[in-house]
JSON list of C-alpha atoms in Angstrom, two decimals:
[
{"chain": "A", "resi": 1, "resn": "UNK", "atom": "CA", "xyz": [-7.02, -11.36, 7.54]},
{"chain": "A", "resi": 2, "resn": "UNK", "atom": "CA", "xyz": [-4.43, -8.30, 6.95]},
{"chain": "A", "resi": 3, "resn": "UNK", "atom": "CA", "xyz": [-1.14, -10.76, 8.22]},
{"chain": "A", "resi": 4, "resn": "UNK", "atom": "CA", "xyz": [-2.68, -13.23, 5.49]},
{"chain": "A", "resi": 5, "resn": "UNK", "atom": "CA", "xyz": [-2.32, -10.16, 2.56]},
{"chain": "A", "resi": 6, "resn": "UNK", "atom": "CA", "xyz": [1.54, -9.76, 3.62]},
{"chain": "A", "resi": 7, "resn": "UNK", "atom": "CA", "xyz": [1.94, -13.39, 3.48]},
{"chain": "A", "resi": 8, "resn": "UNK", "atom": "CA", "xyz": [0.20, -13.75, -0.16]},
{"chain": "A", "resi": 9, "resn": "UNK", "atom": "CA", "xyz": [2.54, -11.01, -1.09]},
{"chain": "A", "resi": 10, "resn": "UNK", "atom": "CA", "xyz": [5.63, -12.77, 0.08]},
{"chain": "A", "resi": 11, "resn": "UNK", "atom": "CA", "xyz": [3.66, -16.12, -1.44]},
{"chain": "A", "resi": 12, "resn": "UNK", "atom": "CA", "xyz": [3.85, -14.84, -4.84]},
{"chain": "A", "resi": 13, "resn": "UNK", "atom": "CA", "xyz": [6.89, -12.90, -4.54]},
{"chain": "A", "resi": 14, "resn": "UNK", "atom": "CA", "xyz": [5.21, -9.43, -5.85]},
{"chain": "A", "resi": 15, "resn": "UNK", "atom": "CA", "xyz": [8.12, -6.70, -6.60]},
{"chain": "A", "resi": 16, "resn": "UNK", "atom": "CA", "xyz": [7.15, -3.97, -4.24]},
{"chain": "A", "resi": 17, "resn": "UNK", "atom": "CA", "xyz": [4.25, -3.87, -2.11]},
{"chain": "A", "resi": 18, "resn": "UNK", "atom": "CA", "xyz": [2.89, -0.57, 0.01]},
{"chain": "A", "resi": 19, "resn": "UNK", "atom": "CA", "xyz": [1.34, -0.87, 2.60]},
{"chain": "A", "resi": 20, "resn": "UNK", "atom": "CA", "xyz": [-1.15, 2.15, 4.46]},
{"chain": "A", "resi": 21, "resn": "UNK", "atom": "CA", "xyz": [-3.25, 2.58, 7.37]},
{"chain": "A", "resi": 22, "resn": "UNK", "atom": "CA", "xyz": [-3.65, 1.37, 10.82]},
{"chain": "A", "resi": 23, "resn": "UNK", "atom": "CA", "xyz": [-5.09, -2.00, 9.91]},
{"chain": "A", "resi": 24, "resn": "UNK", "atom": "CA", "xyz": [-2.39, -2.84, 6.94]},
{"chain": "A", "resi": 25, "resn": "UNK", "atom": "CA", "xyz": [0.66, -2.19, 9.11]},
{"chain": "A", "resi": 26, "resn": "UNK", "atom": "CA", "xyz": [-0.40, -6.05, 10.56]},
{"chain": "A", "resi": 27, "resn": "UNK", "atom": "CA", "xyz": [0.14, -6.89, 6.69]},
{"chain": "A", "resi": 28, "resn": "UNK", "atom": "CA", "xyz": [3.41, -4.96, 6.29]},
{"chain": "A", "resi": 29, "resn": "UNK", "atom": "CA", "xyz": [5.29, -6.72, 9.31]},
{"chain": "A", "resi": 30, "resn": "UNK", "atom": "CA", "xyz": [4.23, -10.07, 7.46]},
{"chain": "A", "resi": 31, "resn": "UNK", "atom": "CA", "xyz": [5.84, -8.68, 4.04]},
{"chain": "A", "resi": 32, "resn": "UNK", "atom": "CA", "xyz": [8.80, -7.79, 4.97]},
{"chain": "A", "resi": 33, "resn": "UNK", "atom": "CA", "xyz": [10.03, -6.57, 1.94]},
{"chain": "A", "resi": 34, "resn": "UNK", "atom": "CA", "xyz": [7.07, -3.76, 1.81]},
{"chain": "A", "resi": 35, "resn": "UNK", "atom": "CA", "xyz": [6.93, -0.48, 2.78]},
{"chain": "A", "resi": 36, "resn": "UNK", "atom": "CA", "xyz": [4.52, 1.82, 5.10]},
{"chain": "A", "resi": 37, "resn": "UNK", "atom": "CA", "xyz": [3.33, 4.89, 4.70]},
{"chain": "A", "resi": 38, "resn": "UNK", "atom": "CA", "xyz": [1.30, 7.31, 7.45]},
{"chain": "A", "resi": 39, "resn": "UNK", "atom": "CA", "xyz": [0.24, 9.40, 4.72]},
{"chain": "A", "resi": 40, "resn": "UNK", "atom": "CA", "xyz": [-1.68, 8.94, 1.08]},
{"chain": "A", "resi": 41, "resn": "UNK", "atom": "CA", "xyz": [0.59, 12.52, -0.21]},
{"chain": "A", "resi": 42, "resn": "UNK", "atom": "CA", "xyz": [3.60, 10.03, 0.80]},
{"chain": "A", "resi": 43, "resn": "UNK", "atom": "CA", "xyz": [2.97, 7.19, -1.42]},
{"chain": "A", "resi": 44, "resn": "UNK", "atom": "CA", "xyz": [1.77, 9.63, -4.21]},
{"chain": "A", "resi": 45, "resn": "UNK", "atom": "CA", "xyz": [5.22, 11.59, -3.41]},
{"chain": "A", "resi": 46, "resn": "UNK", "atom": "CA", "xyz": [7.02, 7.66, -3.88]},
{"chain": "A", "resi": 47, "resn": "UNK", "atom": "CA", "xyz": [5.22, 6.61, -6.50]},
{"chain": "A", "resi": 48, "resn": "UNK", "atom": "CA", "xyz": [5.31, 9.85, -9.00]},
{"chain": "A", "resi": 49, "resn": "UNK", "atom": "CA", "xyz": [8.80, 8.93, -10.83]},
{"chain": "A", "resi": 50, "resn": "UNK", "atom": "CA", "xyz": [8.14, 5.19, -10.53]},
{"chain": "A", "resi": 51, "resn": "UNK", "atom": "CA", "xyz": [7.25, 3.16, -13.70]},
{"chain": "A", "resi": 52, "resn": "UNK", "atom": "CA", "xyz": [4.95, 0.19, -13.60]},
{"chain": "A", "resi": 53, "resn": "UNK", "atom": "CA", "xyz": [1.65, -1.70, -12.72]},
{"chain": "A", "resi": 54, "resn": "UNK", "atom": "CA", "xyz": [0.42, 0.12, -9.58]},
{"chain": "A", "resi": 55, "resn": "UNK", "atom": "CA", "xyz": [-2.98, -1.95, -8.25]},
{"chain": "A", "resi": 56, "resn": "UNK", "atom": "CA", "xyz": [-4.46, 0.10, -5.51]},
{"chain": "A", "resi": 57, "resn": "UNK", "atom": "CA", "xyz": [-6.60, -1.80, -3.15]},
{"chain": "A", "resi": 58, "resn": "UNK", "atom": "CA", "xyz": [-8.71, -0.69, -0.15]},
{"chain": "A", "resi": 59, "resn": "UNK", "atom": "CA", "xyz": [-11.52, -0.58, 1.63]},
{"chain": "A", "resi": 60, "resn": "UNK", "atom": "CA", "xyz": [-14.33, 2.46, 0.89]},
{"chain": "A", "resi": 61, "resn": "UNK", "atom": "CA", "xyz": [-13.78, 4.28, 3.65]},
{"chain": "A", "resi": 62, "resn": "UNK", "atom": "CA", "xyz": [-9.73, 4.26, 3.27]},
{"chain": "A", "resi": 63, "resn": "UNK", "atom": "CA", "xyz": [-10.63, 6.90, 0.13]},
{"chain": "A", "resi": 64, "resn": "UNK", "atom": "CA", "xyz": [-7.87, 5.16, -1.81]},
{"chain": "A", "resi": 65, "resn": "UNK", "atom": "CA", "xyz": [-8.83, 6.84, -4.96]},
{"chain": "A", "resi": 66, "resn": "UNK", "atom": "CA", "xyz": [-7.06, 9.71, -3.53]},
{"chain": "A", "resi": 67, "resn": "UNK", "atom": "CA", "xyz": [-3.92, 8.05, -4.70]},
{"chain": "A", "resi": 68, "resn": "UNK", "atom": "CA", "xyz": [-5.05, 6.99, -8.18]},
{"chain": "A", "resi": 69, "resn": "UNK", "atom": "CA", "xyz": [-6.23, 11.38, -8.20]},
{"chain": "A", "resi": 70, "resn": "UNK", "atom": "CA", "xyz": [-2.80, 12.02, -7.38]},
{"chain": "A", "resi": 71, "resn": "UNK", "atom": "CA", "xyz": [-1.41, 9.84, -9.52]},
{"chain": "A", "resi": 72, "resn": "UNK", "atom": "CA", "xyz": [-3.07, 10.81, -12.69]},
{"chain": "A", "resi": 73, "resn": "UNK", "atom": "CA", "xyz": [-3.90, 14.58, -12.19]}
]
């Protein structure tokens, strides 16, 4: 199911896509045009001075409101 996400995102040619945890990096090598991050301080770190639509998806337990926290203050 995660090498089927980096295919939809090559599928309909979304800009950027990021890509985080140990699952997702099966996702990322199917992108190809993504980028991974070990880290959710890293992406907030990327995405701080970057403008845009930013969808954050994850599972519960991935705690990826930590990056939408970061994000916003």
């Amino acid at each position: 199911a995660h090498r089927e996400i980096g295919q939809l995102c090559v599928k309909l040619s979304i800009d950027e896509c990021i890509f985080y945890g140990e699952e997702m990096k099966y996702a990322y090598e199917e992108c190809k045009k993504g980028l991974y991050f070990t880290s959710k301080e890293e992406i907030v770190r990327y995405l701080q001075n970057k403008e845009g639509v930013v969808l954050v998806k994850g599972s519960r337990g991935m705690r990826m409101e930590e990056i939408v926290w970061g994000l916003t203050g």
